[in-house]
CSV table of C-alpha atoms and ligand atoms in Angstrom, one decimal:
chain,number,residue,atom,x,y,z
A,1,UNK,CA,-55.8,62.7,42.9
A,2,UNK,CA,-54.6,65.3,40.6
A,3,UNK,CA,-51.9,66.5,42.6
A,4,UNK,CA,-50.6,62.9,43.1
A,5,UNK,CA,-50.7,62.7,38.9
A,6,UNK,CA,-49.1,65.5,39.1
A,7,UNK,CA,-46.2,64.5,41.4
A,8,UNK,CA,-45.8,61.9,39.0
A,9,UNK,CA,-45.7,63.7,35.8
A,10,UNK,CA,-43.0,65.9,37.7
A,11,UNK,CA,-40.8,63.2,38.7
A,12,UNK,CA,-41.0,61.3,35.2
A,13,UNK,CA,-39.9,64.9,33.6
A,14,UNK,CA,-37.4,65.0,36.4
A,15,UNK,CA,-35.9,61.4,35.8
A,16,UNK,CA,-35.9,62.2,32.0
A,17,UNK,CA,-34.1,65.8,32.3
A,18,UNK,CA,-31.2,63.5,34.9
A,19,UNK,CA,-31.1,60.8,31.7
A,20,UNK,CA,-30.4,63.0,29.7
A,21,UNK,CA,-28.0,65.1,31.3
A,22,UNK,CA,-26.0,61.7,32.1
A,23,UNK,CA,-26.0,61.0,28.5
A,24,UNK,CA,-24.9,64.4,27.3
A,25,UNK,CA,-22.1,63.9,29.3
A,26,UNK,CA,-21.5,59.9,28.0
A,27,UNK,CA,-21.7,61.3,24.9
A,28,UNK,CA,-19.2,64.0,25.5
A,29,UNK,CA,-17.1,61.6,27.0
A,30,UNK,CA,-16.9,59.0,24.3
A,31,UNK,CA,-15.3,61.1,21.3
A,32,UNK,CA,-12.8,58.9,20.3
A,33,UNK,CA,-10.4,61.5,19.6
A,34,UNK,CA,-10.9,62.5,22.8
A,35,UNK,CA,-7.4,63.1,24.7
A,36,UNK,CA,-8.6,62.6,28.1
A,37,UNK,CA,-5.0,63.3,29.7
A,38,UNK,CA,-4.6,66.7,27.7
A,39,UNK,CA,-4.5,68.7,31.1
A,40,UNK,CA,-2.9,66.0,33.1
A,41,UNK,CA,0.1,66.2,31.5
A,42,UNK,CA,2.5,65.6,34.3
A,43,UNK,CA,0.8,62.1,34.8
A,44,UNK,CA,1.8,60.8,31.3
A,45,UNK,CA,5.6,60.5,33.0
A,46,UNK,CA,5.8,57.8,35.7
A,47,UNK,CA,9.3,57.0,37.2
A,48,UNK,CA,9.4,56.3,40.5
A,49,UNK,CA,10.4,53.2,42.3
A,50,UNK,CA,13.0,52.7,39.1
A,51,UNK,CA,10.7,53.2,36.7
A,52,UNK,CA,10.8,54.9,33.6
A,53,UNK,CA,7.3,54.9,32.3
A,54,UNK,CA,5.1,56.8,29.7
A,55,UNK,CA,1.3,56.5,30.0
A,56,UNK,CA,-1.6,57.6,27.1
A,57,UNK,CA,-5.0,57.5,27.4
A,58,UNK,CA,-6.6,55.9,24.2
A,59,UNK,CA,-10.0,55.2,22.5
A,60,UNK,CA,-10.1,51.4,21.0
A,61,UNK,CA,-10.3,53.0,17.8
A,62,UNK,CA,-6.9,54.6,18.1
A,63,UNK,CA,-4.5,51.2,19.2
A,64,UNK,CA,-3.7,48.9,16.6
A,65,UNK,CA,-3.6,45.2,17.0
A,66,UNK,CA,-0.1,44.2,18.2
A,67,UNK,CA,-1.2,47.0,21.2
A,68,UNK,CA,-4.3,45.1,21.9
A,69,UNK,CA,-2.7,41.6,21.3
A,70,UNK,CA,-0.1,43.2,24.2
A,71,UNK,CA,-3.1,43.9,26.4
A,72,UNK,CA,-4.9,40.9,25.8
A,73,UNK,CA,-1.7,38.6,26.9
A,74,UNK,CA,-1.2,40.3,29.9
A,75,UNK,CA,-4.6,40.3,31.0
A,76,UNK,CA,-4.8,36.6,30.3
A,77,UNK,CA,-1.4,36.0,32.1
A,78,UNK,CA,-2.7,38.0,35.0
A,79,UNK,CA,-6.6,36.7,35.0
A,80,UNK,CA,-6.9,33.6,33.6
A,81,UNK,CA,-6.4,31.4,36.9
A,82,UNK,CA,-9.0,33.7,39.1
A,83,UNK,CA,-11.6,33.4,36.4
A,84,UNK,CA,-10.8,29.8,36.3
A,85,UNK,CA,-11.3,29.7,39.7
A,86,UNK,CA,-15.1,30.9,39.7
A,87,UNK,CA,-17.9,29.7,38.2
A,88,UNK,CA,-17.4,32.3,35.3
A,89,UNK,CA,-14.2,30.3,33.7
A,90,UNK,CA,-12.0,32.2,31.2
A,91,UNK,CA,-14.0,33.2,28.2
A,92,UNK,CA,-11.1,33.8,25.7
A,93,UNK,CA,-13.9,35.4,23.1
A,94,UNK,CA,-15.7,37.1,25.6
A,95,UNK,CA,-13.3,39.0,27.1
A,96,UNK,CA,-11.6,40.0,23.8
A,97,UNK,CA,-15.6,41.3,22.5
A,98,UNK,CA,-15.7,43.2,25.8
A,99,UNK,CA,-12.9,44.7,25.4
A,100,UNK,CA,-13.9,46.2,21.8
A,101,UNK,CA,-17.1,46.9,22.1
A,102,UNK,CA,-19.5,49.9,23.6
A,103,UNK,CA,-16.5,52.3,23.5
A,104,UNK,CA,-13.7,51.1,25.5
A,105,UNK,CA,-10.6,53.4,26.4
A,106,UNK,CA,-7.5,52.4,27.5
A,107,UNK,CA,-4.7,53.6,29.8
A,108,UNK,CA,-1.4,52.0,28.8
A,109,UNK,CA,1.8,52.4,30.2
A,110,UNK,CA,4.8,51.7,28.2
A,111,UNK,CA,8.5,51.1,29.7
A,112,UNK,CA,11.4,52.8,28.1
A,113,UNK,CA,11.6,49.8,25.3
A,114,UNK,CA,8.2,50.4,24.4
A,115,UNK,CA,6.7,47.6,25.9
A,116,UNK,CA,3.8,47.5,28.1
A,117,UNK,CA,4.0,46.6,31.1
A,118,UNK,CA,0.4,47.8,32.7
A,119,UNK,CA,-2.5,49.2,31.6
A,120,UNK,CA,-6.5,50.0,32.4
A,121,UNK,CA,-9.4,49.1,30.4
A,122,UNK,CA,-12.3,52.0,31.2
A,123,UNK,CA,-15.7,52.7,29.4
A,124,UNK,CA,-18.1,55.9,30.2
A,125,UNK,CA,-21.3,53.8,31.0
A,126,UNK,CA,-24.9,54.4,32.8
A,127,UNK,CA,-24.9,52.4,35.6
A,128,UNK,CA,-28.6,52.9,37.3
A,129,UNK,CA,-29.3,55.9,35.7
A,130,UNK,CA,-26.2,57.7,36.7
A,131,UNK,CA,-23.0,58.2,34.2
A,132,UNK,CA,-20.4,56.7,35.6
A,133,UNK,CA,-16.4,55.8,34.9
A,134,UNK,CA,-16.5,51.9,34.8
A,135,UNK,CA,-12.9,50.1,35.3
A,136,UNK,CA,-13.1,46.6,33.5
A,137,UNK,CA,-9.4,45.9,34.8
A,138,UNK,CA,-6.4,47.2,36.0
A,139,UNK,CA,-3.9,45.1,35.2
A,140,UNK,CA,-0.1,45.7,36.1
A,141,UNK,CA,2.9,42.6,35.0
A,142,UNK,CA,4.0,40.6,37.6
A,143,UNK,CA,7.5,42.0,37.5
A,144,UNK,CA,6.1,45.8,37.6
A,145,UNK,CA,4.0,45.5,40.7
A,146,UNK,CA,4.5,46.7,44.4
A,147,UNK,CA,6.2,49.7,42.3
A,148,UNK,CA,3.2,52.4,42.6
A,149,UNK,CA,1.7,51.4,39.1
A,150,UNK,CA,-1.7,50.4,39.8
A,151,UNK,CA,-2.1,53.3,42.1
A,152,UNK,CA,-1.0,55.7,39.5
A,153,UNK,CA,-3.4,54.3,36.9
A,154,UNK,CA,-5.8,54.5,39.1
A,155,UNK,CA,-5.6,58.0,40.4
A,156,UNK,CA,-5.1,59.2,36.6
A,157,UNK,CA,-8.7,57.4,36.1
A,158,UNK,CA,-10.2,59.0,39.0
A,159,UNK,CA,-8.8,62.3,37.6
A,160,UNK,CA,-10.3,61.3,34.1
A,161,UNK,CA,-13.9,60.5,35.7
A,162,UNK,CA,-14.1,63.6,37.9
A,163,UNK,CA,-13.0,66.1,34.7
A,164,UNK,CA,-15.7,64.2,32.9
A,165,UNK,CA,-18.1,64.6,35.5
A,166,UNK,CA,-19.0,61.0,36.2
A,167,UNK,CA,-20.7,60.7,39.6
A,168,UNK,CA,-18.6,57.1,40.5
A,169,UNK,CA,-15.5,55.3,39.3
A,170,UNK,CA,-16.7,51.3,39.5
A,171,UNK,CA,-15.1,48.1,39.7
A,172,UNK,CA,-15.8,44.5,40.4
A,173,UNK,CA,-13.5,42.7,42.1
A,174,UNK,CA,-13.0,38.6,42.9
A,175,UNK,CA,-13.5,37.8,46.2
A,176,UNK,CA,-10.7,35.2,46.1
A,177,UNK,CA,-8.1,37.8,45.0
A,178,UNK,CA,-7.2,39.0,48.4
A,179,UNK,CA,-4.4,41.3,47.2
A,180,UNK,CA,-7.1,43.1,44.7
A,181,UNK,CA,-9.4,43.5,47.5
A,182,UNK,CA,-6.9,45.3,50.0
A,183,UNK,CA,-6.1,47.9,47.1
A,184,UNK,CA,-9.1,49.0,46.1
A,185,UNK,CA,-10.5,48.7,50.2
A,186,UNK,CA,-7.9,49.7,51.8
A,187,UNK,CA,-5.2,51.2,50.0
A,188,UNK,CA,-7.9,53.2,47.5
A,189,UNK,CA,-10.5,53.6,49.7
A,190,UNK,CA,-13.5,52.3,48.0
A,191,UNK,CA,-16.6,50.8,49.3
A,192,UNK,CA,-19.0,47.9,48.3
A,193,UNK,CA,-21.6,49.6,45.8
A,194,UNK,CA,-24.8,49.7,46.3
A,195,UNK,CA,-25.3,47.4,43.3
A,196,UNK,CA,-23.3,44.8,44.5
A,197,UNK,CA,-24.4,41.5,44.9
A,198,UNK,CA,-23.9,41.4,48.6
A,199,UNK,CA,-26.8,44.0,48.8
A,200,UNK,CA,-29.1,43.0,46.1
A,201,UNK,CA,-28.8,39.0,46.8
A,202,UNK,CA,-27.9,39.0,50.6
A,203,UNK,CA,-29.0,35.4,51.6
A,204,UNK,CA,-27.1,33.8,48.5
A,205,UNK,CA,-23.5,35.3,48.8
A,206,UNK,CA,-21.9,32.3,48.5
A,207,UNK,CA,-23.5,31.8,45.1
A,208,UNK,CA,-21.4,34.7,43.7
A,209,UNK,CA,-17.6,35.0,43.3
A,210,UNK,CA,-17.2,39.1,43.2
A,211,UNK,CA,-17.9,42.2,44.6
A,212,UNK,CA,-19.0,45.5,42.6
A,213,UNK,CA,-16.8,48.3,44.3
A,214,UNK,CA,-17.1,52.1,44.2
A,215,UNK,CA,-15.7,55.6,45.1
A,216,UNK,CA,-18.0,58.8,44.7
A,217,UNK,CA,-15.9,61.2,42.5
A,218,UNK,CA,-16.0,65.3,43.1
A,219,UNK,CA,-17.1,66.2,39.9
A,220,UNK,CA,-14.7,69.2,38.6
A,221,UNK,CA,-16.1,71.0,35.9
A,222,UNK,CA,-14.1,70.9,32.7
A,223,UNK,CA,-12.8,74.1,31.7
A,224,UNK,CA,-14.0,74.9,28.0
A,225,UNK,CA,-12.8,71.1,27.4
B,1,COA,C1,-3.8,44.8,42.0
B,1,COA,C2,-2.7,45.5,41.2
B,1,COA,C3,-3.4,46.2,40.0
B,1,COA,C4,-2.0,46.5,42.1
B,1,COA,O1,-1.1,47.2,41.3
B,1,COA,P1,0.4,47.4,41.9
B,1,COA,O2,1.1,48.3,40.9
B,1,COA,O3,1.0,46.1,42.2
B,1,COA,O4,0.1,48.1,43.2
B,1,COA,P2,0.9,49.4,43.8
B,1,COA,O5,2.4,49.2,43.7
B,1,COA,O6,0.4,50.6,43.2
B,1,COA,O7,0.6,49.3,45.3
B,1,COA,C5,-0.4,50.1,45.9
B,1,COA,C6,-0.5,49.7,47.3
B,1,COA,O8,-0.7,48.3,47.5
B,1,COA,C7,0.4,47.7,48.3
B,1,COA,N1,0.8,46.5,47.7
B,1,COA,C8,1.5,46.3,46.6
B,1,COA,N2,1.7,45.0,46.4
B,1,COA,C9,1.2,44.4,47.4
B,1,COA,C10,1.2,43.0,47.8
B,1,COA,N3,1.7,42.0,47.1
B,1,COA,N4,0.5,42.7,48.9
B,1,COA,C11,0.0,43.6,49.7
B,1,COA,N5,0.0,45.0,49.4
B,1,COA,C12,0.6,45.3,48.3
B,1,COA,C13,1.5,48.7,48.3
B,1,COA,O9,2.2,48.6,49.5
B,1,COA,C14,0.9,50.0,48.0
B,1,COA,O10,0.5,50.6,49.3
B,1,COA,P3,1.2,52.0,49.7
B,1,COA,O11,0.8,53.0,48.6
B,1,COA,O12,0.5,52.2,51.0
B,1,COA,O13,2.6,51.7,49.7
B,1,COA,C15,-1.7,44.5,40.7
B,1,COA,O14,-1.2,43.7,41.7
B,1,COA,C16,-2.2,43.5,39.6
B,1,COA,O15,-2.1,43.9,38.4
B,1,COA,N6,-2.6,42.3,40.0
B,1,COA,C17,-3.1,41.3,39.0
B,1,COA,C18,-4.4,41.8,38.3
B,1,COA,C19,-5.5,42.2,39.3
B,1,COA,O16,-5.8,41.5,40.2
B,1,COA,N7,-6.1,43.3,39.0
B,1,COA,C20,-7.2,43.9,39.8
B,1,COA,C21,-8.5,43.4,39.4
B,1,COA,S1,-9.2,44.2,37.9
């Protein structure tokens, strides 16, 4: 009996040191000021594929609101019809709070006339215990894609997560949006998490309209950063 309440007593201090480890690093994470591409620096340039492209990594706090009225039109010019087509709909207030609230950071990638023509929506988040990199959207204009983009936002994230030391990068993805499936599956290489609904809810899967996906990240320890 004692040695069982012991067990226990261990593993509760155990969980709690892990909590709070994830949250020191949350924390660390989510300075707004924070320039997360400071040593990535050749990643802020992308022109391949005749492109001419620069990319920052910014805290809502630091984009004014033409930026995020930018943002906001492409996602909904991207989005709208998939959300539309699942028993979610378009939420035009919802997705705007989501992306302002609970630290958000962005990766936008501006063309040589300033405008932007892509960009990643990120936050630093617990997901089960575990601090993780969680990609809201990746989001590339219809005239930009096929060029590299998305995979280029997408490496810089992982890059991002794994200085930070987040244990996953995260996305959900539609099931009917066949061409976001194949990049994160196949082209990216990430699995169905563990949280996904396919696992938690097996027998109802044609009750939900997405999959959670994920990629472990090798955690690289920042250097005095
Ligand atoms: C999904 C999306 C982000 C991909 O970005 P992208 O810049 O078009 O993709 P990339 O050019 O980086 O392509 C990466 C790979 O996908 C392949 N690919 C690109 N366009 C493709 C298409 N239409 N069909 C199939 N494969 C395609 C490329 O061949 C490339 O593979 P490779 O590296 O082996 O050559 C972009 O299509 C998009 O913004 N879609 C609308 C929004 C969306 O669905 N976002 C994802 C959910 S959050």
């Amino acid at each position: 009996m004692v040695s069982k309440s012991k067990e226990k007593k261990q593993q509760r201090k155990e969980m709690f040191a892990k909590l709070g480890a994830a949250q020191q690093l949350l924390s660390k994470a989510n300075v707004p000021d924070k320039d997360h591409m400071e040593t990535l620096v050749p990643f802020k340039k992308y022109n391949r594929n005749g492109t001419d492209l620069v990319i920052q990594c910014v805290h809502y706090e630091q984009i004014d609101k033409e930026t995020f009225e930018a943002i906001y039109r492409i996602l909904e010019d991207n989005m709208k019809a998939e959300y539309d087509a699942c028993y979610w709909g378009w939420n035009e207030r919802d997705k705007r709070d989501e992306m302002k609230e609970k630290n958000p950071w962005f990766l936008i990638a501006r063309n040589s006339e300033q405008q932007i023509v892509a960009f990643a929506h990120f936050k630093f988040d617990f997901d089960e215990e575990i601090a993780v990199l969680y990609c809201y959207e990746v989001q590339v204009t219809e005239d930009m894609r096929g060029k590299g983009v998305g995979k280029f936002l997408m490496q810089i994230l992982e890059l991002i997560g794994a200085k930070s030391e987040m244990q996953k990068i995260m996305i959900t993805v539609f099931k009917h949006n066949p061409r976001a499936v194949h990049f994160f599956q196949d082209i990216l290489k990430y699995t169905d998490d563990e949280t996904s609904p396919k696992f938690m809810d097996p027998m109802d899967e044609k009750e939900y309209c997405y999959e959670i996906m994920s990629k472990a990240l090798k955690v690289k320890k920042a250097s005095g950063s």
